[in-house]
Amino acid sequence: MAENVIEVKEVEKTYYRDRMPIPVLRGLSLAVPEGDFVALMGPSGSGKTTLLNLIAGIDRPDKGRIIVAGTDLGTLPEGQLAKWRSRHIGFVFQFYNLLPVLTASGNVELPLLLTKLSKKERRDHVRAALELVGLGDRMSHSPRQLSGGQEQRVAIARALVTDPTVIVADEPTGDLDKQSATEILDLLGRLNKEFHKTVVMVTHDPRAAERARVVHHLDKGELD
Amino acid sequence: MNILRLVFLNALRHKLRTALTIMGIAVAVLAFGLLRTVIGAWYTGVASAAPDRLVSRSKISITFTLPIAQKEKIARVPGVEGVTFGTWFGGVYKDPKNFFAQVAIEGPVTFAFFPEILVDPEAVKTFGAERNAAIVGSALAERFGWKVGDTVRLVGTIYPGDWDFVIRGIYRGRDEATDVGTFYFNWNTIEQRMAQESPGRMGQIGWWIIKIDDPARAATISKAVDTEFDNSSDETLTETEAAFQQSFVAMAGTIIVSLQIISVLIVGVILLVAANTMAMTARERLSEYAVLKTLGFGAGHILGLIAGESLMIAGLGGVLGVLLLFPAVEGVAQGLKAWFPAFPVDPATFVLAAVAAFVVGALAAVFPAWRAMKVSIVDGLRRID
Ligand SMILES: Nc1ncnc2c1ncn2[C@@H]1O[C@H](COP(=O)(O)OP(=O)(O)OP(=O)(O)O)[C@@H](O)[C@H]1O
Ligand SMILES: [Mg+2]
């Protein structure tokens, strides 16, 4: 059994809306071995996105520990957490979240601006990533000129270009037609199998969940 | 691709909004510069005043005349090197709108008191020889298309009747601040007409122009002159030429203060225009900033993006405004020639405009940037999800 790359221990998270507490996660624990492909399912509002955000280090728990890629995220101050994210996490959003003013290659290059790579090295990485997602011929297209599926593939290229430890995806096919969804799932599957990336994916779609090795069901802030 | 390019692309995103903001800032900078230039013009007369000249006028009011008989007494005051005089004529050339200063002077000798007035000595000689000769400033000649030899008819208001003068010379200024908009003629012309029409008004002049030997003793000499006429029916008030001109400026004091306040308010207006644009912009992009933060960009990068865009817009507006300032000042100078000798654009105005644009650009970014940095990634992302 491979070592756990993600360990979520006894995590609690409560949001407040108009001073009303909304308990989302109540003492949740989860371990994901390196190289695994995990799907998180569950009804709307069950806390899937919340859990994913905690793993990705863009939100912090009220209680409990989160250890990802050997780092206890609770020990990192904001600035270092940002640096840590840029090195270890590739994030894929449901609505792609590409910057509309940048071309496909500009968007993929964004996370590389935080590295020490030279301009040429960056360009090579960007090309490789876009070719990997099958968009080598769309480098200079703007997001507006791309289909939803293509946009999501650019987003995946952006997530993998820094060679992160973990790829997290929040309903990556939620906004796509069947054909595009299949392409995206194939792509995530390849990243997992060929490139040995650990993938954590939130989804509502049972066919998407089939691609994962493990499926966790989340209900009322607890795993089944 | 780099961050700067992203700043640039972001600014071009809403072209109309950006263009309107840049133009708004440009217009405000232009108005600011124009106001400051006009305020500056009020003071150029004061700045060009000679320190070794005193002006003595009726203590009651500048509109009261003084008897020519005072000349001898003033000339004898210790420290006085020479005395001459001027008298306000106040005539109308064709139309009251064609306002310009007309001053009756003692004669050619008066020009010797004003080294800043550059005029052909031959013309001054002719001026002395011909009773109805006039010497006029170059700006005035240009304004009305006058040439040497032209006859100019003024209709008197203080001294009734038609008055015909022949232009015998056109003077230039030694420097920009010198007034080149005055019409000089011989006081004797008035005197002779008064002898026929109202002898009671003879022997009256407007103000004394006194050259002194030592500017440092201006106050003492002024006092000595005034003491000379204490308790007479024509008491004088003597002061330096600078103070004399300052008193004209002081009459306009409230106007100037309002102009100064307005120029400061204008900077406030630009700030609001720019701040509004940046607030809208940053608000629309909160989710994009959240994405950038997710990718690992820090608060400093977000600040750079917003402040960079804000400074770029304010900077472009500032540059455009200053570029427009030149033709605008030129136009205003044409229109106000009669009132102001010169309209130099003070270099300090550029510096102030640049500083104002920079401060506006920086300040306009503060609130949006603070907000964008403060919003948590999760909240930023939820704005579209
Ligand atoms: N930043 C926040 N502020 C307040 N409440 C929040 C916040 N984020 C999530 N919540 C609330 O927490 C609960 C869990 O939200 P979460 O987004 O994790 O659910 P989810 O399982 O991802 O749902 P969905 O399937 O609809 O995406 C919901 O009730 C949600 O309204
Ligand atoms: Mg969700």
XYZ file of C-alpha atoms and ligand atoms in Angstrom:
641
model
C 0.000 0.000 0.000
C 1.387 3.351 -1.059
C 1.865 6.121 1.439
C -1.043 8.512 2.021
C -0.546 11.734 0.134
C -3.668 13.241 1.691
C -4.681 12.833 5.313
C -7.731 14.600 6.663
C -8.051 14.077 10.415
C -11.113 14.878 12.514
C -11.856 17.998 10.539
C -14.678 20.320 11.525
C -15.868 23.291 9.507
C -18.752 25.592 10.214
C -19.832 28.509 8.060
C -21.863 31.395 9.328
C -24.581 33.122 7.431
C -26.133 36.105 9.193
C -24.637 34.832 12.470
C -26.452 31.507 11.939
C -23.963 28.648 12.158
C -24.074 26.204 9.258
C -22.089 23.177 10.365
C -20.686 21.630 7.174
C -18.071 19.085 8.228
C -18.280 17.402 11.644
C -15.190 15.480 12.528
C -14.497 14.140 9.077
C -11.484 11.942 8.373
C -10.178 10.722 5.046
C -6.954 9.275 3.714
C -5.946 9.126 0.086
C -2.946 7.034 -0.956
C -0.475 8.445 -3.444
C -1.523 7.863 -7.051
C -5.145 7.193 -6.151
C -8.187 8.439 -8.073
C -10.944 9.369 -5.646
C -14.468 10.534 -6.409
C -16.526 12.438 -3.837
C -20.259 12.176 -4.259
C -23.180 13.359 -2.230
C -26.220 15.577 -2.230
C -25.982 19.263 -2.825
C -24.850 21.119 0.277
C -23.266 18.043 1.834
C -19.852 19.731 1.984
C -18.019 18.243 -1.016
C -16.642 21.545 -2.242
C -15.765 22.515 1.301
C -13.721 19.351 1.765
C -12.011 19.782 -1.586
C -11.095 23.399 -0.768
C -9.601 22.315 2.537
C -7.487 19.664 0.812
C -6.366 22.210 -1.792
C -5.337 24.647 0.930
C -7.616 27.480 -0.163
C -9.682 27.275 3.002
C -8.866 26.367 6.590
C -10.696 24.012 8.992
C -12.000 25.120 12.386
C -10.677 21.968 13.980
C -8.607 18.970 12.952
C -5.525 18.565 10.763
C -4.986 18.346 7.065
C -1.724 16.905 5.829
C -1.095 16.982 2.106
C 2.139 15.986 0.377
C 3.806 15.711 3.752
C 2.893 19.198 4.931
C 0.533 19.997 7.777
C -1.342 22.865 6.158
C -2.341 24.321 9.521
C 1.287 25.226 10.198
C 1.680 27.407 7.129
C 0.967 31.136 7.212
C -1.036 32.581 4.320
C 1.905 33.526 2.098
C 3.620 30.160 2.425
C 0.350 28.345 1.912
C -0.008 30.184 -1.413
C 3.490 29.081 -2.413
C 2.729 25.556 -1.315
C -0.426 25.530 -3.458
C 1.462 26.671 -6.526
C 3.844 23.739 -6.110
C 1.541 20.909 -5.059
C -2.023 21.574 -6.196
C -3.616 21.717 -9.616
C -7.183 23.018 -9.368
C -9.893 22.361 -11.966
C -13.143 24.317 -11.526
C -16.618 23.511 -12.711
C -16.807 26.722 -14.732
C -13.223 26.512 -16.000
C -12.366 29.982 -14.605
C -9.985 30.962 -17.350
C -8.996 34.625 -17.513
C -10.933 35.918 -20.523
C -8.294 38.477 -21.524
C -5.596 35.856 -21.918
C -5.179 33.326 -24.707
C -5.145 29.590 -24.015
C -1.366 29.633 -23.713
C -1.458 32.796 -21.559
C -3.814 31.072 -19.149
C -1.680 27.954 -18.963
C 1.420 30.068 -18.467
C -0.066 31.922 -15.463
C 1.038 29.511 -12.716
C 4.504 29.313 -14.292
C 4.968 33.052 -13.737
C 5.481 32.172 -10.083
C 8.380 29.834 -10.910
C 11.975 30.600 -11.821
C 11.588 29.168 -15.319
C 12.921 31.204 -18.216
C 10.607 32.550 -20.868
C 11.588 29.819 -23.277
C 11.205 27.071 -20.687
C 7.787 28.416 -19.830
C 6.798 28.395 -23.491
C 7.954 24.794 -23.859
C 6.021 23.683 -20.784
C 2.893 25.460 -21.984
C 3.116 23.841 -25.402
C 3.654 20.400 -23.882
C 0.688 20.809 -21.539
C -1.642 22.043 -24.262
C -0.531 19.237 -26.576
C -1.206 16.753 -23.835
C -4.819 17.928 -23.601
C -5.061 17.892 -27.403
C -5.112 21.654 -27.930
C -1.646 22.180 -29.420
C -3.310 23.971 -32.327
C -5.354 26.339 -30.138
C -2.509 28.062 -28.286
C -3.420 31.595 -29.307
C -7.174 31.228 -29.119
C -8.976 33.245 -26.476
C -11.407 31.436 -24.152
C -14.307 33.045 -25.995
C -13.258 31.253 -29.170
C -13.289 27.839 -27.480
C -16.077 25.406 -26.653
C -16.843 24.517 -23.044
C -15.030 21.215 -23.344
C -12.007 22.911 -24.871
C -12.007 25.540 -22.136
C -12.019 22.815 -19.502
C -9.120 21.113 -21.259
C -7.184 24.380 -21.159
C -8.021 24.551 -17.446
C -6.644 21.036 -16.999
C -3.490 22.049 -18.869
C -3.194 24.993 -16.469
C -3.625 22.602 -13.521
C -0.972 20.160 -14.672
C 1.620 22.506 -16.172
C 3.400 22.948 -12.843
C 3.539 19.171 -12.361
C 1.596 19.259 -9.073
C 1.360 16.407 -6.576
C -2.431 16.412 -6.421
C -5.061 17.417 -8.919
C -8.379 18.452 -7.396
C -11.416 18.899 -9.612
C -14.780 20.257 -8.483
C -17.478 18.917 -10.797
C -15.198 19.224 -13.834
C -17.885 17.820 -16.128
C -20.835 19.488 -14.443
C -21.284 22.051 -17.182
C -20.418 19.886 -20.191
C -22.266 17.767 -22.740
C -21.781 13.990 -22.688
C -19.127 13.900 -25.393
C -16.986 16.640 -23.818
C -17.480 15.136 -20.380
C -16.106 11.810 -21.613
C -13.042 13.561 -23.036
C -12.384 15.340 -19.744
C -12.768 12.110 -17.760
C -10.447 10.296 -20.178
C -7.937 13.054 -19.623
C -8.135 12.873 -15.830
C -7.835 9.092 -16.091
C -4.672 9.446 -18.171
C -3.159 11.914 -15.727
C -3.780 9.386 -13.001
C -2.562 6.311 -14.864
C 0.241 7.575 -17.081
C 1.514 10.428 -14.944
C 0.675 8.920 -11.572
C -1.092 12.040 -10.353
C -3.323 11.728 -7.345
C -6.767 12.931 -8.422
C -9.617 13.976 -6.128
C -12.781 14.742 -8.027
C -16.162 15.946 -6.826
C -19.016 14.849 -9.048
C -22.742 14.328 -9.204
C -22.470 12.099 -12.235
C -22.401 8.313 -11.480
C -20.681 7.653 -14.824
C -17.940 10.044 -13.850
C -17.599 8.351 -10.487
C -17.117 5.018 -12.289
C -13.747 6.248 -13.546
C -12.479 6.604 -9.998
C -10.846 3.797 -8.067
C -12.710 4.729 -4.882
C -15.978 6.574 -4.443
C -16.697 8.304 -1.132
C -20.214 9.343 -0.322
C -20.612 12.462 1.737
C -23.834 13.144 3.553
C -24.500 15.891 6.086
C -20.813 16.441 6.530
C -19.922 12.821 7.167
C -18.430 10.103 4.992
C -20.356 6.867 4.783
C 3.238 36.937 -21.138
C 3.927 38.681 -17.875
C 2.002 40.460 -15.173
C 2.431 43.831 -16.847
C 0.799 42.525 -19.980
C -2.121 41.304 -17.887
C -2.466 44.812 -16.416
C -2.513 46.235 -19.908
C -5.032 43.707 -21.247
C -7.266 44.264 -18.239
C -7.287 48.011 -18.851
C -8.362 47.432 -22.438
C -11.154 45.143 -21.388
C -13.867 47.776 -21.184
C -12.498 50.102 -23.817
C -15.276 52.638 -23.552
C -15.158 52.765 -19.762
C -11.386 53.094 -19.740
C -11.462 55.734 -22.472
C -14.132 57.751 -20.651
C -12.186 57.565 -17.411
C -8.976 58.643 -19.120
C -10.810 61.528 -20.757
C -12.476 62.485 -17.487
C -9.098 62.651 -15.801
C -7.639 64.531 -18.767
C -10.364 67.167 -18.673
C -9.967 67.565 -14.924
C -6.174 67.867 -15.193
C -6.702 70.397 -17.968
C -9.101 72.440 -15.839
C -6.710 72.212 -12.920
C -3.794 73.415 -15.056
C -5.808 76.227 -16.614
C -6.996 77.510 -13.262
C -3.498 77.469 -11.869
C -2.222 79.300 -14.935
C -4.908 81.973 -14.608
C -4.121 82.361 -10.915
C -0.446 82.652 -11.834
C -1.250 85.338 -14.409
C -2.741 87.530 -11.682
C 0.602 87.583 -9.996
C 2.897 88.100 -12.986
C 2.403 91.865 -12.777
C 3.530 91.777 -9.189
C 6.503 89.614 -10.043
C 7.631 91.995 -12.769
C 7.387 95.101 -10.589
C 10.680 96.957 -10.213
C 11.929 97.169 -6.633
C 13.318 100.685 -7.138
C 9.993 102.235 -8.119
C 7.368 103.629 -5.796
C 3.840 104.521 -6.735
C 2.081 107.326 -4.942
C -1.651 107.743 -5.253
C -4.431 109.622 -3.531
C -4.908 108.313 -0.031
C -8.663 108.448 -0.504
C -8.823 106.154 -3.522
C -7.002 105.297 -6.688
C -9.816 106.981 -8.592
C -9.010 110.405 -7.102
C -6.496 112.628 -8.866
C -3.532 114.520 -7.405
C -2.317 118.066 -8.204
C 0.697 118.354 -10.477
C 2.091 120.869 -8.033
C 3.150 118.020 -5.745
C 5.945 117.071 -8.116
C 8.469 119.605 -6.853
C 8.015 118.554 -3.256
C 8.341 114.839 -4.026
C 11.489 115.417 -6.056
C 13.087 117.046 -3.044
C 12.484 114.100 -0.691
C 15.854 112.476 0.149
C 16.376 109.234 -1.736
C 14.125 110.182 -4.639
C 16.000 110.074 -7.948
C 13.175 111.081 -10.229
C 9.450 111.658 -10.406
C 7.033 111.260 -13.267
C 3.365 110.427 -13.466
C 0.573 108.568 -15.182
C -3.148 109.235 -15.538
C -5.910 106.772 -16.285
C -7.811 107.796 -19.407
C -10.493 105.133 -19.640
C -11.522 105.746 -23.248
C -13.461 103.392 -25.466
C -12.108 102.136 -28.763
C -15.071 101.421 -31.068
C -16.765 99.159 -28.521
C -16.542 98.962 -24.703
C -15.663 95.290 -25.113
C -12.320 96.310 -26.629
C -11.009 97.136 -23.189
C -7.350 98.025 -22.749
C -5.364 100.303 -20.470
C -4.819 103.872 -21.724
C -2.386 105.915 -19.715
C -1.547 109.574 -20.221
C 2.084 110.128 -19.278
C 4.287 113.106 -18.665
C 6.189 112.621 -21.928
C 9.251 110.847 -23.364
C 10.899 111.168 -19.969
C 8.444 108.668 -18.507
C 9.828 105.857 -20.681
C 13.179 106.323 -18.950
C 11.521 105.116 -15.750
C 10.577 101.831 -17.409
C 13.653 99.972 -18.666
C 11.476 96.898 -19.232
C 9.669 98.759 -22.019
C 11.684 98.361 -25.221
C 10.902 101.013 -27.802
C 12.702 102.661 -30.690
C 14.373 105.945 -29.449
C 13.290 107.667 -32.674
C 9.690 106.847 -31.866
C 10.095 108.299 -28.390
C 11.529 111.468 -29.932
C 8.524 111.789 -32.256
C 6.248 111.075 -29.304
C 7.695 114.088 -27.558
C 7.320 116.312 -30.581
C 3.766 115.498 -31.629
C 0.987 116.281 -29.194
C -1.363 113.512 -30.412
C 1.279 110.768 -30.702
C 0.789 107.405 -29.044
C 3.091 104.493 -28.265
C 1.324 101.171 -27.873
C 2.219 97.683 -26.684
C 2.922 94.945 -29.203
C 0.064 92.751 -27.945
C -2.324 95.650 -28.394
C -1.057 96.424 -31.899
C -1.420 92.792 -32.829
C -4.886 92.574 -31.318
C -6.267 95.453 -33.384
C -3.968 95.194 -36.374
C -2.449 98.636 -35.756
C 0.659 99.827 -37.550
C 2.839 102.848 -37.007
C 1.126 105.818 -38.671
C -2.418 104.568 -38.013
C -4.914 106.947 -36.478
C -6.867 105.607 -33.522
C -9.976 107.319 -32.192
C -10.845 106.891 -28.531
C -14.109 108.106 -27.076
C -13.473 109.553 -23.656
C -15.482 108.531 -20.624
C -13.626 110.371 -17.867
C -12.605 113.114 -20.324
C -15.560 113.526 -22.726
C -15.245 113.848 -26.466
C -13.513 112.166 -29.387
C -9.773 111.852 -29.110
C -7.670 111.041 -32.179
C -4.180 109.675 -31.774
C -1.511 108.698 -34.280
C 0.537 105.644 -33.418
C 4.210 106.574 -33.524
C 5.747 103.535 -31.924
C 5.113 99.982 -30.838
C 6.932 98.773 -27.741
C 7.947 95.268 -26.765
C 8.556 93.799 -23.329
C 11.977 92.962 -21.947
C 10.604 89.649 -20.671
C 7.409 87.600 -20.658
C 6.004 89.235 -17.550
C 6.184 92.753 -18.977
C 2.839 94.246 -19.814
C 2.638 94.826 -23.572
C -1.006 95.815 -23.684
C -1.004 99.514 -22.739
C -1.697 102.599 -24.837
C 0.534 105.544 -23.843
C 0.007 109.131 -24.922
C 0.951 112.655 -23.789
C -0.792 114.037 -20.748
C -0.528 117.470 -22.386
C -3.196 116.384 -24.839
C -5.702 116.151 -22.000
C -4.396 119.304 -20.395
C -4.923 121.417 -23.518
C -8.452 120.197 -24.094
C -9.310 120.810 -20.421
C -7.961 124.362 -20.741
C -10.667 125.017 -23.329
C -13.516 122.917 -21.987
C -13.243 122.719 -18.202
C -10.325 124.669 -16.779
C -11.232 123.469 -13.296
C -9.905 120.009 -14.126
C -6.494 121.220 -15.198
C -3.295 120.310 -13.436
C -4.482 116.925 -12.195
C -2.638 113.632 -12.555
C -3.507 110.045 -11.568
C -0.473 108.714 -9.726
C 3.153 109.515 -9.168
C 5.887 107.176 -10.314
C 8.951 107.667 -8.143
C 12.395 106.230 -8.775
C 14.446 105.780 -5.633
C 18.148 105.266 -5.096
C 17.968 102.346 -2.686
C 15.205 99.691 -2.760
C 16.091 98.755 0.815
C 14.892 102.182 1.957
C 11.578 102.001 0.087
C 9.510 102.108 3.270
C 11.326 105.121 4.718
C 11.132 107.089 1.498
C 7.445 106.220 1.043
C 6.750 107.507 4.502
C 8.704 110.689 3.839
C 6.701 111.370 0.695
C 3.376 110.831 2.471
C 4.427 113.003 5.411
C 5.053 115.792 2.934
C 1.306 115.979 2.202
C -0.114 115.094 5.593
C -3.061 117.281 6.502
C -3.220 118.754 3.003
C -6.315 118.354 0.856
C -4.433 115.841 -1.268
C -2.940 113.288 1.058
C -0.956 110.547 -0.656
C -0.447 106.867 -0.126
C 2.938 105.738 -1.325
C 4.055 102.155 -1.666
C 6.319 99.999 -3.779
C 5.147 99.213 -7.264
C 4.819 95.567 -6.241
C 2.556 96.484 -3.340
C 0.604 98.799 -5.612
C -0.047 95.997 -8.083
C -0.686 93.600 -5.247
C -3.531 95.828 -4.145
C -5.171 95.263 -7.532
C -4.676 91.544 -7.039
C -6.085 91.842 -3.542
C -9.235 93.398 -4.967
C -9.626 90.130 -6.830
C -8.598 88.178 -3.774
C -11.863 86.379 -3.180
C -12.005 85.322 -6.795
C -8.506 83.918 -6.569
C -9.236 82.075 -3.363
C -12.322 80.541 -4.961
C -10.275 79.546 -7.988
C -7.734 77.916 -5.719
C -10.421 76.027 -3.859
C -11.964 74.926 -7.147
C -8.641 73.657 -8.404
C -8.326 71.497 -5.316
C -11.917 70.306 -5.680
C -11.152 69.295 -9.244
C -8.487 66.915 -7.972
C -11.196 65.471 -5.734
C -13.445 65.023 -8.764
C -10.749 63.137 -10.670
C -10.231 60.956 -7.654
C -13.908 60.040 -7.564
C -13.976 59.307 -11.297
C -10.946 57.045 -11.102
C -11.986 55.419 -7.834
C -15.403 54.638 -9.262
C -13.905 52.944 -12.298
C -11.447 50.951 -10.239
C -14.107 49.918 -7.754
C -16.365 48.646 -10.527
C -13.484 46.921 -12.238
C -12.168 45.194 -9.140
C -15.629 44.137 -8.084
C -16.291 42.452 -11.415
C -13.014 40.590 -11.177
C -13.211 39.295 -7.631
C -13.584 35.736 -8.901
C -10.586 36.172 -11.193
C -8.491 37.381 -8.290
C -9.686 34.325 -6.367
C -8.524 32.097 -9.232
C -5.146 33.819 -9.272
C -4.852 33.352 -5.525
C -5.763 29.677 -5.920
C -2.901 29.366 -8.387
C -0.583 30.760 -5.724
C -0.485 34.472 -6.515
C -0.214 36.541 -3.356
C -1.794 39.725 -2.084
C 1.112 41.710 -3.540
C 0.315 40.474 -7.036
C -3.343 41.418 -6.681
C -2.356 44.852 -5.414
C 0.025 45.188 -8.354
C -2.681 44.276 -10.856
C -5.184 46.784 -9.496
C -2.775 49.601 -8.691
C -0.978 49.075 -12.001
C -4.192 49.459 -13.950
C -5.258 52.452 -11.882
C -1.912 54.208 -12.277
C -1.870 53.472 -15.980
C -5.303 55.018 -16.492
C -4.542 58.028 -14.281
C -1.153 58.469 -15.938
C -2.592 58.440 -19.444
C -5.289 60.890 -18.346
C -2.653 63.139 -16.791
C -0.449 63.134 -19.892
C -3.404 63.822 -22.164
C -4.584 66.649 -19.902
C -1.173 68.297 -19.883
C -0.889 67.973 -23.664
C -4.262 69.697 -24.014
C -3.139 72.397 -21.596
C -0.852 74.083 -24.132
C -3.436 74.845 -26.823
C -5.985 75.661 -24.114
C -3.696 78.201 -22.439
C -2.947 79.651 -25.861
C -6.660 80.079 -26.480
C -7.371 81.606 -23.083
C -4.379 83.914 -23.451
C -5.836 85.221 -26.727
C -9.158 85.832 -25.026
C -7.784 87.528 -21.919
C -4.966 89.485 -23.524
C -6.512 92.760 -22.459
C -6.386 91.929 -18.771
C -3.241 89.931 -18.340
C 0.164 90.920 -19.664
C 1.378 87.347 -19.905
C 0.183 83.776 -19.561
C 3.229 81.696 -18.805
C 2.530 78.059 -17.914
C 4.369 77.527 -14.676
C 6.530 74.358 -14.744
C 5.209 73.753 -11.228
C 1.799 73.246 -12.816
C 3.117 70.225 -14.731
C 4.715 68.835 -11.618
C 1.492 69.359 -9.680
C -0.595 67.794 -12.450
C 1.747 64.795 -12.551
C 1.714 64.454 -8.779
C -2.077 64.808 -8.736
C -2.475 62.122 -11.412
C -0.139 59.790 -9.537
C -1.799 60.344 -6.178
C -5.209 59.862 -7.769
C -4.081 56.652 -9.460
C -2.659 55.307 -6.220
C -5.559 56.386 -3.999
C -8.192 55.102 -6.421
C -6.628 51.645 -6.132
C -6.471 51.556 -2.344
C -10.021 50.562 -1.536
C -10.594 48.097 -4.410
C -7.207 46.485 -3.812
C -7.780 46.243 -0.081
C -11.125 44.599 -0.745
C -9.776 42.228 -3.378
C -6.923 41.195 -1.100
C -9.216 40.718 1.860
C -11.920 38.610 0.193
C -11.166 34.958 0.910
C -10.573 32.669 -2.031
C -13.645 30.644 -1.165
C -15.885 33.725 -1.090
C -14.313 35.063 -4.250
C -14.938 31.793 -6.093
C -18.495 31.480 -4.821
C -19.373 34.731 -6.564
C -19.806 32.906 -9.831
C -20.311 29.329 -8.732
N -18.193 30.557 2.137
C -19.369 30.114 2.638
N -20.110 30.913 3.440
C -21.284 30.442 3.950
N -21.769 29.255 3.722
C -21.108 28.410 2.934
C -19.854 28.805 2.345
N -19.400 27.770 1.615
C -20.322 26.792 1.745
N -21.321 27.176 2.531
C -22.471 26.319 2.898
O -21.965 25.104 3.358
C -22.724 24.026 2.894
C -21.837 23.082 2.102
O -21.403 23.724 0.951
P -20.535 23.013 -0.182
O -20.311 24.019 -1.237
O -19.353 22.391 0.426
O -21.550 21.897 -0.668
P -21.418 20.923 -1.917
O -21.513 19.557 -1.371
O -20.234 21.262 -2.705
O -22.730 21.268 -2.731
P -22.955 21.304 -4.319
O -23.125 19.902 -4.726
O -24.221 22.078 -4.465
O -21.766 21.973 -4.930
C -23.834 24.617 2.072
O -24.982 24.717 2.876
C -23.328 25.986 1.724
O -24.412 26.882 1.585
Mg -19.864 22.097 -4.618
